[in-house]
PDB file of C-alpha atoms and ligand atoms in Angstrom:
ATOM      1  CA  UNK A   1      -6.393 -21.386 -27.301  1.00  0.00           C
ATOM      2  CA  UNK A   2      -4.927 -23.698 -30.046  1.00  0.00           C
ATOM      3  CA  UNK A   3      -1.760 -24.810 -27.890  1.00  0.00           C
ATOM      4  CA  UNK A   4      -1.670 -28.542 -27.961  1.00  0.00           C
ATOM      5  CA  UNK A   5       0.617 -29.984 -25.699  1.00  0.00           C
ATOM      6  CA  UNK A   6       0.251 -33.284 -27.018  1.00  0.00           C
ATOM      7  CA  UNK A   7       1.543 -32.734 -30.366  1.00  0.00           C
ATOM      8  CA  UNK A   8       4.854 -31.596 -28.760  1.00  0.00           C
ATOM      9  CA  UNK A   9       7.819 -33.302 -28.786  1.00  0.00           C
ATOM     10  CA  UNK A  10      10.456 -30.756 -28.083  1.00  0.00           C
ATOM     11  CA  UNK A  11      10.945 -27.777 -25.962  1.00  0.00           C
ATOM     12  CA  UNK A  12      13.556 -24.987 -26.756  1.00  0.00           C
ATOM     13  CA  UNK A  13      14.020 -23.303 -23.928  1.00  0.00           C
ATOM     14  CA  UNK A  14      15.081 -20.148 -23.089  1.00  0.00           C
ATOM     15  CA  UNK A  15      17.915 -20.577 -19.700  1.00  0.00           C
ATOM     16  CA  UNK A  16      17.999 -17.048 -17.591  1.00  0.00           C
ATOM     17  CA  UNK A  17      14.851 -15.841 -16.161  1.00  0.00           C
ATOM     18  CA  UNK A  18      13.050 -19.326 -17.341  1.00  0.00           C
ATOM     19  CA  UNK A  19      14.944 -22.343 -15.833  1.00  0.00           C
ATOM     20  CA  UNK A  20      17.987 -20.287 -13.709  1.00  0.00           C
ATOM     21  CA  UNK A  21      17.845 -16.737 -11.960  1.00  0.00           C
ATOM     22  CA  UNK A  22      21.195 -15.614 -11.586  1.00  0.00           C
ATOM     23  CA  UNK A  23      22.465 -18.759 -10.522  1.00  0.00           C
ATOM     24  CA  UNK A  24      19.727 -20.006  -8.720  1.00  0.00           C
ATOM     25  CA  UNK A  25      17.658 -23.491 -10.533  1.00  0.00           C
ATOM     26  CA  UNK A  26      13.885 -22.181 -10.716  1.00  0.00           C
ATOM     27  CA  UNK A  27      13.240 -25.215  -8.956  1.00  0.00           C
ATOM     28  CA  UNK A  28       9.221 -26.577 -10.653  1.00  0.00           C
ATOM     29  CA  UNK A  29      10.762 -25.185 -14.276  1.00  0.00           C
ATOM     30  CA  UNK A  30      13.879 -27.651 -13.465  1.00  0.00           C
ATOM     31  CA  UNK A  31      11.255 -30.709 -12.119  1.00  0.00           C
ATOM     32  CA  UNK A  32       9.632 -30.556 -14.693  1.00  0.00           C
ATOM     33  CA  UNK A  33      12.359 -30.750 -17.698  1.00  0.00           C
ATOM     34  CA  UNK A  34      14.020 -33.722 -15.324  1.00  0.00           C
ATOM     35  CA  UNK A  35      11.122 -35.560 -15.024  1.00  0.00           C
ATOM     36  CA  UNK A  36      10.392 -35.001 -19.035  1.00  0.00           C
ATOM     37  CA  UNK A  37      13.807 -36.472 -19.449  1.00  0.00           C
ATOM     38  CA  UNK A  38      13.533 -38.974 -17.590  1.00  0.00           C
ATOM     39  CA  UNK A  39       9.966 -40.139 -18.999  1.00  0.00           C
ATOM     40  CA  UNK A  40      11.183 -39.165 -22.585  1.00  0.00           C
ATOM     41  CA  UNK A  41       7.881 -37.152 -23.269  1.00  0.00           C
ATOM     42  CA  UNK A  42       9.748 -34.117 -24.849  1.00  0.00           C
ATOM     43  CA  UNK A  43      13.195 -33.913 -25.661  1.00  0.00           C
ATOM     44  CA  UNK A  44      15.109 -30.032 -25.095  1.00  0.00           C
ATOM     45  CA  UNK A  45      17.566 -27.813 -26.750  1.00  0.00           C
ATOM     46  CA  UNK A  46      19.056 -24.933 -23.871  1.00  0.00           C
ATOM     47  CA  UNK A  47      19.031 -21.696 -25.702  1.00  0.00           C
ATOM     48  CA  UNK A  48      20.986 -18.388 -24.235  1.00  0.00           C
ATOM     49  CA  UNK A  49      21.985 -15.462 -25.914  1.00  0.00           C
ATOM     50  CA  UNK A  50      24.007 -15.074 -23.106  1.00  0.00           C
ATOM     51  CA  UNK A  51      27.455 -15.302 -24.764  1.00  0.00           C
ATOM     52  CA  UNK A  52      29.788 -14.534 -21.251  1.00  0.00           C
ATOM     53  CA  UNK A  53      29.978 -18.176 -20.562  1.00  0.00           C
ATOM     54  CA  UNK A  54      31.319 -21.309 -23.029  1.00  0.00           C
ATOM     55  CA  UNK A  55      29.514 -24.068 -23.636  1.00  0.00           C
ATOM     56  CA  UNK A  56      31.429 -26.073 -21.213  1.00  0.00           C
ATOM     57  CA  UNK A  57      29.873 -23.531 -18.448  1.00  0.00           C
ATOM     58  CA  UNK A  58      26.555 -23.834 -19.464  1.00  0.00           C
ATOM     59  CA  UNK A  59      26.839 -28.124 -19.695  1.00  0.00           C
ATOM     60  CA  UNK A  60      27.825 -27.734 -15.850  1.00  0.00           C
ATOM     61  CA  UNK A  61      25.299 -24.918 -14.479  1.00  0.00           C
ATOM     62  CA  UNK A  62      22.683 -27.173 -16.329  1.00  0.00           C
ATOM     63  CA  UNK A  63      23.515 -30.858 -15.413  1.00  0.00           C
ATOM     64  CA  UNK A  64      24.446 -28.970 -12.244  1.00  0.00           C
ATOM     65  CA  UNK A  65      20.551 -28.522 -11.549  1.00  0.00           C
ATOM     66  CA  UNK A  66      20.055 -32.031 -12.083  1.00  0.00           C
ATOM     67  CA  UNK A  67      19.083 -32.231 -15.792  1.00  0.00           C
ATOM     68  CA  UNK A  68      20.784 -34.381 -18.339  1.00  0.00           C
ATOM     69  CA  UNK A  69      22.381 -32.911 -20.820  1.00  0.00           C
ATOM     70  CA  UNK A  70      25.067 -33.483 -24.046  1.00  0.00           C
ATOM     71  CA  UNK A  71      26.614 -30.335 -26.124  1.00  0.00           C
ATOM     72  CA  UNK A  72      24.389 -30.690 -28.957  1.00  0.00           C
ATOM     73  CA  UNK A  73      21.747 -29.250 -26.527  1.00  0.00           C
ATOM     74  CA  UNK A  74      23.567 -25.962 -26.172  1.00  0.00           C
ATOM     75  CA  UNK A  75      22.606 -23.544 -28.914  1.00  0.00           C
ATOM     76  CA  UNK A  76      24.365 -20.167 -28.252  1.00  0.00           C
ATOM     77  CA  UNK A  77      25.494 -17.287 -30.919  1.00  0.00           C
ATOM     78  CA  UNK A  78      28.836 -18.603 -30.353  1.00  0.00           C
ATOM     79  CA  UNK A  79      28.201 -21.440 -32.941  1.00  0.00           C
ATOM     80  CA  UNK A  80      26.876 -18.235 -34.976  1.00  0.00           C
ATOM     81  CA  UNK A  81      30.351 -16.494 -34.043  1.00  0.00           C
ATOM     82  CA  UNK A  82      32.468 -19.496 -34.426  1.00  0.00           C
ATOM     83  CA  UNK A  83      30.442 -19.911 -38.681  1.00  0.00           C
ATOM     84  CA  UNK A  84      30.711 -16.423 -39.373  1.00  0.00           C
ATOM     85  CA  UNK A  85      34.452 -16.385 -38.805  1.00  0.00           C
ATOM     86  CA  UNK A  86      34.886 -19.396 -40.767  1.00  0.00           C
ATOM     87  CA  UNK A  87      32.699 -18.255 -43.731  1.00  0.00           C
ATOM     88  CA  UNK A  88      34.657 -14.535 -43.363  1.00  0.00           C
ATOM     89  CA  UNK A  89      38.061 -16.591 -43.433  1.00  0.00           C
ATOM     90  CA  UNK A  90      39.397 -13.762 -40.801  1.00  0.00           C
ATOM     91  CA  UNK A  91      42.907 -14.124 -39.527  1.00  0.00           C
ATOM     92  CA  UNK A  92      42.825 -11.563 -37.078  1.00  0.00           C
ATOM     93  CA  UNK A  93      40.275 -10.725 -34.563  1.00  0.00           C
ATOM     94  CA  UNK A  94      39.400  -8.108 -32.107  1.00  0.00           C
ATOM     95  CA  UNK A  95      36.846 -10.094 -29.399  1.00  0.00           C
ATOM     96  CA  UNK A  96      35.972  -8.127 -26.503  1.00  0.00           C
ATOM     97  CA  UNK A  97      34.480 -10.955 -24.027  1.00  0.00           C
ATOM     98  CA  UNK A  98      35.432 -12.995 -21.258  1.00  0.00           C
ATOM     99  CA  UNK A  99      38.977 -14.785 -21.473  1.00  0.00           C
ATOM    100  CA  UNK A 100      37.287 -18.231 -20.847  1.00  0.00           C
ATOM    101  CA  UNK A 101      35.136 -17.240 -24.087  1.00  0.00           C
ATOM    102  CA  UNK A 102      38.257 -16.144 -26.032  1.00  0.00           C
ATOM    103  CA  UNK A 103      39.917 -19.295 -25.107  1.00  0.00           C
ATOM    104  CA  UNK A 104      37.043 -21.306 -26.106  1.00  0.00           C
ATOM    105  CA  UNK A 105      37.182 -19.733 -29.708  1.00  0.00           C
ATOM    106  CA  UNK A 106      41.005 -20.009 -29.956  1.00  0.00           C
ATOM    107  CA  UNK A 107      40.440 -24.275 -29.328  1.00  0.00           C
ATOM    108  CA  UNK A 108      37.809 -24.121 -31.994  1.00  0.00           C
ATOM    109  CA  UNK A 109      40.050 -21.852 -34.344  1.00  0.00           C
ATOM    110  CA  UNK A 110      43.522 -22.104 -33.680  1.00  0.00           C
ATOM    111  CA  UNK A 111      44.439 -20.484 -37.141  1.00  0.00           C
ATOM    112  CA  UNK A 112      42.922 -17.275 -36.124  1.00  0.00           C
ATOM    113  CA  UNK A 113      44.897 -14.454 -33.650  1.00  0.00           C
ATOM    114  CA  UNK A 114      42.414 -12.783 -31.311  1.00  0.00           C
ATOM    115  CA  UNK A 115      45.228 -10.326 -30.252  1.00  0.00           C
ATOM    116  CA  UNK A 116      43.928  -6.593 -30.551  1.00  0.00           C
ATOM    117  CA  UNK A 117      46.113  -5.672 -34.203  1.00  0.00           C
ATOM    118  CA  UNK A 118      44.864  -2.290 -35.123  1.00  0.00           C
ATOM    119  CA  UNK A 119      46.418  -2.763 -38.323  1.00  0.00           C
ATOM    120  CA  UNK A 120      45.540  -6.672 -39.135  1.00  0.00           C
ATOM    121  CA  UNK A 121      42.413  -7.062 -37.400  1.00  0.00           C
ATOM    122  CA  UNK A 122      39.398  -7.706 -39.559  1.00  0.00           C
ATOM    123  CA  UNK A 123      36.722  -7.932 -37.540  1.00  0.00           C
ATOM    124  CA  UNK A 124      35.837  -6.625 -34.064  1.00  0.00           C
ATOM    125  CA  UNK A 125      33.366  -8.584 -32.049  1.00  0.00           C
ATOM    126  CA  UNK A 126      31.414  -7.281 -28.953  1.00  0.00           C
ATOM    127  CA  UNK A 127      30.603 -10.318 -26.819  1.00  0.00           C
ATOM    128  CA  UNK A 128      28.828 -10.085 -23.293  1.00  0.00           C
ATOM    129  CA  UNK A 129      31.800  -9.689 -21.079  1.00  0.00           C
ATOM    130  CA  UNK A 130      32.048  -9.713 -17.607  1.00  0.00           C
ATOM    131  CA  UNK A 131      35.140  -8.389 -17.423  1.00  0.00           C
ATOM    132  CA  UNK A 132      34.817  -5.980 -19.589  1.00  0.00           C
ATOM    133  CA  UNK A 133      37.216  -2.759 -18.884  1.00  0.00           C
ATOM    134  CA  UNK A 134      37.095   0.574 -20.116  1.00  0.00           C
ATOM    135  CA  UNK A 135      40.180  -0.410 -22.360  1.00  0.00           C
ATOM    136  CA  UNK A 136      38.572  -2.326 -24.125  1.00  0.00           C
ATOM    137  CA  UNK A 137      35.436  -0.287 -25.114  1.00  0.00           C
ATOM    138  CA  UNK A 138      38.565   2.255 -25.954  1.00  0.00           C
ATOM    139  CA  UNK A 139      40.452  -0.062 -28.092  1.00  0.00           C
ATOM    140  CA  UNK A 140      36.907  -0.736 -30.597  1.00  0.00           C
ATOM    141  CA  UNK A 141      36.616   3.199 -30.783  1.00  0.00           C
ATOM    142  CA  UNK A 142      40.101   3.467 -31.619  1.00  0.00           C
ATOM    143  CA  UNK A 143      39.825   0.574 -34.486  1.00  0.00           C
ATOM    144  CA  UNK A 144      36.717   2.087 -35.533  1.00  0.00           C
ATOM    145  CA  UNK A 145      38.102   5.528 -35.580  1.00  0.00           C
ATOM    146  CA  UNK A 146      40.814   4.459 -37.956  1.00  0.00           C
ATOM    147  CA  UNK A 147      38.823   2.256 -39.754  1.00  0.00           C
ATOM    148  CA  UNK A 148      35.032   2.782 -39.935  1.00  0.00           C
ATOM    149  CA  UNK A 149      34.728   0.336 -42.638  1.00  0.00           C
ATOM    150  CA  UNK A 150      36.000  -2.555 -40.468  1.00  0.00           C
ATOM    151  CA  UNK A 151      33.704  -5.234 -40.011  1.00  0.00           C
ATOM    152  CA  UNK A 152      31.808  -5.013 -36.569  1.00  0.00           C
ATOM    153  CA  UNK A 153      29.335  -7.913 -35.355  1.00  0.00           C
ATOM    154  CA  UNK A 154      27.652  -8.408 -31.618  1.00  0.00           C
ATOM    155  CA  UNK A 155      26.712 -11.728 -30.206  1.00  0.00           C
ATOM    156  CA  UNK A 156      23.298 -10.705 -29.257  1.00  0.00           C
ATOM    157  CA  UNK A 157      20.896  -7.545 -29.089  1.00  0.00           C
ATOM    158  CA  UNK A 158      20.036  -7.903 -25.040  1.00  0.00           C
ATOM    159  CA  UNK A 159      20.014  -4.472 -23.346  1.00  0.00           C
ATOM    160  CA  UNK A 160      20.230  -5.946 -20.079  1.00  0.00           C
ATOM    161  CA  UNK A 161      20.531  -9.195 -18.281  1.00  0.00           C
ATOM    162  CA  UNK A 162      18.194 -10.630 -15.251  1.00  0.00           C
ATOM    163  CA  UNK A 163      19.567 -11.555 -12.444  1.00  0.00           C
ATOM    164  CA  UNK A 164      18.464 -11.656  -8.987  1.00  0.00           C
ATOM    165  CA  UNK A 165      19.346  -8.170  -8.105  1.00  0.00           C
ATOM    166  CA  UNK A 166      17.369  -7.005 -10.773  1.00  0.00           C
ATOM    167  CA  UNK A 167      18.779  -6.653 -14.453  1.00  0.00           C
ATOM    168  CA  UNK A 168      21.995  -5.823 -15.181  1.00  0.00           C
ATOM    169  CA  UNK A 169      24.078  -4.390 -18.492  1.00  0.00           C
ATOM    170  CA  UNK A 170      24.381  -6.620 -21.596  1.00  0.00           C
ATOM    171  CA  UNK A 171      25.389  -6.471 -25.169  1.00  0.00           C
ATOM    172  CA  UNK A 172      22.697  -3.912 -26.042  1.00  0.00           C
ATOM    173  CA  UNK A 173      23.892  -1.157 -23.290  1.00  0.00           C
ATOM    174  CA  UNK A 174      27.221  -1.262 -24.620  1.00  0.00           C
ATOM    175  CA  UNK A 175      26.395  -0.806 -28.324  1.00  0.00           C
ATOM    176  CA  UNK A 176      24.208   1.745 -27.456  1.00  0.00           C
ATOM    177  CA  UNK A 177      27.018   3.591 -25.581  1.00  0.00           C
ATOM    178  CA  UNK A 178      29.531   3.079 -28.199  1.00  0.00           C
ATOM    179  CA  UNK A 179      26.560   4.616 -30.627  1.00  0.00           C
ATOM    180  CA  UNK A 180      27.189   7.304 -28.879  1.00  0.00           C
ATOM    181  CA  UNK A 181      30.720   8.050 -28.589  1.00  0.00           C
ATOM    182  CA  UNK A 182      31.333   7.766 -32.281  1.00  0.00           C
ATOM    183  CA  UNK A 183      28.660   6.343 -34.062  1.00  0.00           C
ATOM    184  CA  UNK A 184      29.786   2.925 -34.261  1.00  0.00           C
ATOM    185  CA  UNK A 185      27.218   0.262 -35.351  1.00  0.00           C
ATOM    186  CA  UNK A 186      27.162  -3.717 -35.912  1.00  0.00           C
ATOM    187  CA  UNK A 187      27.197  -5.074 -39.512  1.00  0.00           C
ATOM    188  CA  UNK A 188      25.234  -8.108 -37.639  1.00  0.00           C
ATOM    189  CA  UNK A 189      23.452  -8.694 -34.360  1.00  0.00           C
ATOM    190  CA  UNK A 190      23.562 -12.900 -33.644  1.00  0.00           C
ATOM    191  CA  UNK A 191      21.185 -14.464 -31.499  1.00  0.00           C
ATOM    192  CA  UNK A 192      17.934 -14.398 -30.754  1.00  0.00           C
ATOM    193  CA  UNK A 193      15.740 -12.867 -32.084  1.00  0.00           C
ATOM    194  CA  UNK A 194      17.317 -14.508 -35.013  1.00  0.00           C
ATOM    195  CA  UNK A 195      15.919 -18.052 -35.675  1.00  0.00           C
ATOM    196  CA  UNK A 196      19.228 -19.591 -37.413  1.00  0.00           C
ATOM    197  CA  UNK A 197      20.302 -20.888 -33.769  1.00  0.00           C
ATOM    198  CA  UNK A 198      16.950 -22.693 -34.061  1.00  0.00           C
ATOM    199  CA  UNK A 199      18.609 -25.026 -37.343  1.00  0.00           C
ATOM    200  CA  UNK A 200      19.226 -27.734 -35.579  1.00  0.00           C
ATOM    201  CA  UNK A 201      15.738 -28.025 -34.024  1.00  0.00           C
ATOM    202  CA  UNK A 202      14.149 -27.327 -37.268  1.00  0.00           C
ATOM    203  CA  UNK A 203      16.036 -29.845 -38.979  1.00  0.00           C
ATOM    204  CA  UNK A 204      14.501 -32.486 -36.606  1.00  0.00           C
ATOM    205  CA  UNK A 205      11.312 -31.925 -36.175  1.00  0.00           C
ATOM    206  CA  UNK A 206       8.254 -30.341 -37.739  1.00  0.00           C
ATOM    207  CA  UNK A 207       7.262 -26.817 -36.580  1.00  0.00           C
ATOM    208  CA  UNK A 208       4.068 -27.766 -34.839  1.00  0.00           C
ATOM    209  CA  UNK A 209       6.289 -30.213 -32.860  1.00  0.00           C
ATOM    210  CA  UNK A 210       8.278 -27.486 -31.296  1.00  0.00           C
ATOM    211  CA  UNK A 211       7.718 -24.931 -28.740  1.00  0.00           C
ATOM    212  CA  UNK A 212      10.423 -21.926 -27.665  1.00  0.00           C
ATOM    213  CA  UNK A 213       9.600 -21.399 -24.058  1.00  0.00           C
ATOM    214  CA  UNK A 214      11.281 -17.767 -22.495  1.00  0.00           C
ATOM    215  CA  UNK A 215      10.595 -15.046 -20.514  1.00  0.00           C
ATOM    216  CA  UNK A 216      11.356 -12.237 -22.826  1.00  0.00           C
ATOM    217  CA  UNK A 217       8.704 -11.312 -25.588  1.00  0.00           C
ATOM    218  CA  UNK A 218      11.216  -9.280 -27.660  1.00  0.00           C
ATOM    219  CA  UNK A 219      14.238 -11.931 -28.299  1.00  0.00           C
ATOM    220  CA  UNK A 220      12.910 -15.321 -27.225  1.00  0.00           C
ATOM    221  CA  UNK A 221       9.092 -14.921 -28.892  1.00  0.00           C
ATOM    222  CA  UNK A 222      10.202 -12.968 -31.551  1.00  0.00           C
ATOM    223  CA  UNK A 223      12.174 -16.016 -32.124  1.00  0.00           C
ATOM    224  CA  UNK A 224       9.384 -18.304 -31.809  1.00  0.00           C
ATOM    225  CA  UNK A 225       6.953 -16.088 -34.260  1.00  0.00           C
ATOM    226  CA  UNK A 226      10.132 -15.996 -36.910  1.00  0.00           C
ATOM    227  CA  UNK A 227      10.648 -19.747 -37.241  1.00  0.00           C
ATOM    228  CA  UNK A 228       6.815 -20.463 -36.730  1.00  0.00           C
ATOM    229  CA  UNK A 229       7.246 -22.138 -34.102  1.00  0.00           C
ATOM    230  CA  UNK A 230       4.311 -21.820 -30.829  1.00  0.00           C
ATOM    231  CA  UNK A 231       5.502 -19.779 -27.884  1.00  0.00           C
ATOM    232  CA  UNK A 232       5.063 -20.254 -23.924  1.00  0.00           C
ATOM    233  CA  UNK A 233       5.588 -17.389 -21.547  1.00  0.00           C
ATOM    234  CA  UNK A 234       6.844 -17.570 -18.562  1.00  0.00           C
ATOM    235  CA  UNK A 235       6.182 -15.056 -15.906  1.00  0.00           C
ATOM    236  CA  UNK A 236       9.180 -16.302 -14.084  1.00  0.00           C
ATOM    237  CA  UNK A 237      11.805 -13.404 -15.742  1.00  0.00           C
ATOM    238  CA  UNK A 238      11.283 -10.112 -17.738  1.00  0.00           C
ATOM    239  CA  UNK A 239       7.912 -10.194 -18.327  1.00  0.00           C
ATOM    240  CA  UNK A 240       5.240  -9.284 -15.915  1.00  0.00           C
ATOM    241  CA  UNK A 241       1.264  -9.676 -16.598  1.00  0.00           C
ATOM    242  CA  UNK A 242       1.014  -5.748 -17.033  1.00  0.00           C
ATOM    243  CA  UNK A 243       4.326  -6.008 -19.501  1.00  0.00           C
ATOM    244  CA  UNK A 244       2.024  -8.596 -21.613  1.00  0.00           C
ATOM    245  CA  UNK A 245      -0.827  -6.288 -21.194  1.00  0.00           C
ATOM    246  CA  UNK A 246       0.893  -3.800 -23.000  1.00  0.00           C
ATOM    247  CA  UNK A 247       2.196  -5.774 -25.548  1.00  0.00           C
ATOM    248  CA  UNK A 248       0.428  -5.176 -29.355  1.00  0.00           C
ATOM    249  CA  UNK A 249       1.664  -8.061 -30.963  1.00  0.00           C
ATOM    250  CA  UNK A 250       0.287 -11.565 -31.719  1.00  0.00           C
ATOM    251  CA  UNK A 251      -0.392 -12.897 -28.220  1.00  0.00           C
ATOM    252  CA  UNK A 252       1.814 -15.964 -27.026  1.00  0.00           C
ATOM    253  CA  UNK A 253       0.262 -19.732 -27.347  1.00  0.00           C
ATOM    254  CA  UNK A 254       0.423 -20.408 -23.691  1.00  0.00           C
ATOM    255  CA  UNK A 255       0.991 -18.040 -20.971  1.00  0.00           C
ATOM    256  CA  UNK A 256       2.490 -19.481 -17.297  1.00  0.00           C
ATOM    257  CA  UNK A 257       3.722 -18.452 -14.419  1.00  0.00           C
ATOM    258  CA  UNK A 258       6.871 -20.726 -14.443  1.00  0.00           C
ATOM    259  CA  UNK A 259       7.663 -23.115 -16.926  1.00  0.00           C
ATOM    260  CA  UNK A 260       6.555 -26.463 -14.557  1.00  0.00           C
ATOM    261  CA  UNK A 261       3.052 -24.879 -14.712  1.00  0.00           C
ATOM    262  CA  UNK A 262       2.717 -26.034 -18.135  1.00  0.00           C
ATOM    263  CA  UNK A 263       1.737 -29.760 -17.117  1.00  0.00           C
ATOM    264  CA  UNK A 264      -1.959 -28.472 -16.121  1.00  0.00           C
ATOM    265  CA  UNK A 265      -2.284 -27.437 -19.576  1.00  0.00           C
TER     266      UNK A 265
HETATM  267 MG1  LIG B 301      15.505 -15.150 -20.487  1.00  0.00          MG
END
């Protein structure tokens, strides 16, 4: 196995099903990245596709476990979201996803209406919302019923979610269902797999000096194997040993049961 952990210097690591289930701190995963912090041995970057949460949330849930941690740290397809809109120059946006979410956005944007304008919208965004109502899913139909050539993006391609009642719906459920009551597709799917949320990592170091570490061999290695970038599973989530068995692609650089395992490598 050519995994060096020496010539690392930073971890990107992958947050539900690797250092939190559900809510829950996997407690040696969340030694070992405070006792790397505290040593300075490896710096981290928190990556979620998770896009139901702001920021904010995520700064709390994490130093909330014990681990310190600025914004900077916090790469999720929101900064995608926030640059696409910006780029786009919309003025009106339909964003089904959490209010706290929505509110977050508005701060960033405050020249853009995220009221649902069936006539001015231009764009509709599908976000990971937990309070997402049947409304809601109506009023994208409706916008795309009137307007199929309205721009449509997602935050992230996840079918389903972990937690610790087993996993629950995500993005990916709900653009399959709305595949099915009219067709409807994204223009663009942000997040992982996608390695642009990896920039600011890339920018700082050198690819050998970075690992992705996640549970999920579809979004978070995929990720990893796109940039170039070496990948550690972690048992600890999705992936099972007989899930890994079956898997045909390149094999991952390191393979552990939960993330604090990696220290006997
Ligand atoms: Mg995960």
């Amino acid at each position: 196995m050519s995994f060096d952990l020496n010539k690392k210097k930073v971890f990107v690591c992958d947050l539900d099903g690797t250092l939190f289930m559900g809510p829950h701190p996997i407690e040696p995963a969340v030694r070992f990245v405070i006792d790397s912090c505290n040593s300075k041995r490896f710096a981290f970057y928190y990556l979620t596709n998770n896009t139901s949460k702001t920021p904010d949330a995520y700064i709390k849930k994490i130093g909330g476990a014990g681990i310190p941690v600025t914004e900077e740290q916090i790469l999720t397809p929101l900064i995608t979201l926030e640059n696409y809109i910006r780029e786009q120059a919309c003025r009106s946006v339909y964003m089904v996803a959490s209010e706290a979410v929505v509110a977050h956005l508005q701060g960033l944007l405050p020249d853009v209406s995220f009221e649902f304008a069936p006539d001015r919208n231009e764009l509709m965004v599908l976000a990971y919302d937990a309070e997402l109502t049947y409304e809601k899913l109506r009023r994208l139909a409706v916008l795309y019923n009137a307007r199929p050539e309205l721009d449509f993006v997602a935050t992230h391609p996840d079918t389903c979610c972990p937690s610790e009642h087993g996993p629950i719906p995500d993005v990916g459920g709900m653009l399959k269902l709305l595949k099915a009551t009219n067709g409807m597709t994204p223009r663009h799917i942000f997040g992982k797999p996608s390695p642009s949320l990896m920039d600011p990592v890339l920018k700082r170091f050198a690819r050998e000096e970075i690992a992705v570490v996640g549970d999920r061999l579809y979004t978070d290695k995929a990720m990893a194997d796109r940039a170039g970038v070496d990948f550690v599973c972690v048992l600890s989530g999705e992936t099972t040993r007989e899930s890994l068995a079956a898997y045909d692609g390149p094999p991952p650089a390191v393979v552990v049961e939960q993330f604090g395992e990696l220290l006997a490598h």
